[in-house]
Amino acid sequence: MISDLLGVAAEDRGRFAALSDAAGAADLLASDQEESVAAAVRAWKELAEYAAGLVAARRRLPGDVLRSSLIAVRDADDGRLSDDELVARATTLVAAGYVSTRNAITVGVIQLITEQHLDAIADDPARREAAVEEVLRRQAGVTAEPFPRWAQQDVELEGASIAAGDLVLVRLEAAHRDPGHFPQPDRFLPGRQQPASPHLAFGRGAHHCLGAALARVELGAAFGTLARRLPGLRLQVPVDDLVRAGGQTDAGPTAVPVIWSEAEGL
């Protein structure tokens, strides 16, 4: 989907995916931390060079894809976005639209399987949408947590003073497990009643994720399709045996072995 939006040629998509995976794989806790970070930086540079080539090609031959629309955008000073700005936007779309969505789908399927909710959403759009929101609430605590924010003005919050310019690390995982907002917050409840102020998985205000609607559609389509085509789907190994990727900006397993049988409805 992201390749379609950015105009990545079909023959380049394997390389595109591999670079995206490598760029987000820096493990700050690994014994070879420096080597891990250096490899991720190299992948980001190569990905940026590839994106720069897409920008150059789209300037020469505009087409009906997102890239052409971005090139036409002007910034606040009424000047066109520079190539560097366009490349930055493209790599951000890759990280948020490919890696994060893939991990959310994977972790969501694991939760739906282990809690035995997957089959129930096969032909029930309302349940499927509710399951998507619950997956997003749970997954947000392991996505983009390391990204820093800086206070734009002095703020007094629950007795704590935050001065303009202070560095703030926002824990969405804590917000999404606030028992005053989400009863039984540590339980995975796909049918939970959504509060008037829902989860913050996609941010809010001016920084609300531009791909929020697409992500919801992708998760719902993946969950529904698996439920219909592979009834009785279950994990082949215990959840604790799944190997997690070491990246620090997003989290998900490297593989999810599953089994199912014809006797269970296939």
JSON list of C-alpha atoms in Angstrom, two decimals, residues 6 22 69 74 98 111 128 145 152 159 164 170 177 186:
[
{"chain": "A", "resi": 6, "resn": "LEU", "atom": "CA", "xyz": [4.79, 6.63, -3.08]},
{"chain": "A", "resi": 22, "resn": "ALA", "atom": "CA", "xyz": [16.80, -2.41, 8.52]},
{"chain": "A", "resi": 69, "resn": "SER", "atom": "CA", "xyz": [0.48, 15.85, -4.52]},
{"chain": "A", "resi": 74, "resn": "ARG", "atom": "CA", "xyz": [3.65, 24.83, -0.39]},
{"chain": "A", "resi": 98, "resn": "TYR", "atom": "CA", "xyz": [4.63, 0.15, 6.75]},
{"chain": "A", "resi": 111, "resn": "GLN", "atom": "CA", "xyz": [-3.99, -11.01, 20.95]},
{"chain": "A", "resi": 128, "resn": "ARG", "atom": "CA", "xyz": [-14.13, -6.00, 13.99]},
{"chain": "A", "resi": 145, "resn": "GLU", "atom": "CA", "xyz": [7.79, 6.07, 22.69]},
{"chain": "A", "resi": 152, "resn": "GLN", "atom": "CA", "xyz": [6.04, 25.13, 23.89]},
{"chain": "A", "resi": 159, "resn": "GLY", "atom": "CA", "xyz": [1.31, 19.57, 40.63]},
{"chain": "A", "resi": 164, "resn": "ALA", "atom": "CA", "xyz": [8.78, 26.13, 28.11]},
{"chain": "A", "resi": 170, "resn": "VAL", "atom": "CA", "xyz": [5.19, 11.03, 26.76]},
{"chain": "A", "resi": 177, "resn": "ARG", "atom": "CA", "xyz": [-3.84, 1.97, 30.91]},
{"chain": "A", "resi": 186, "resn": "ASP", "atom": "CA", "xyz": [-4.65, -4.47, 31.33]}
]
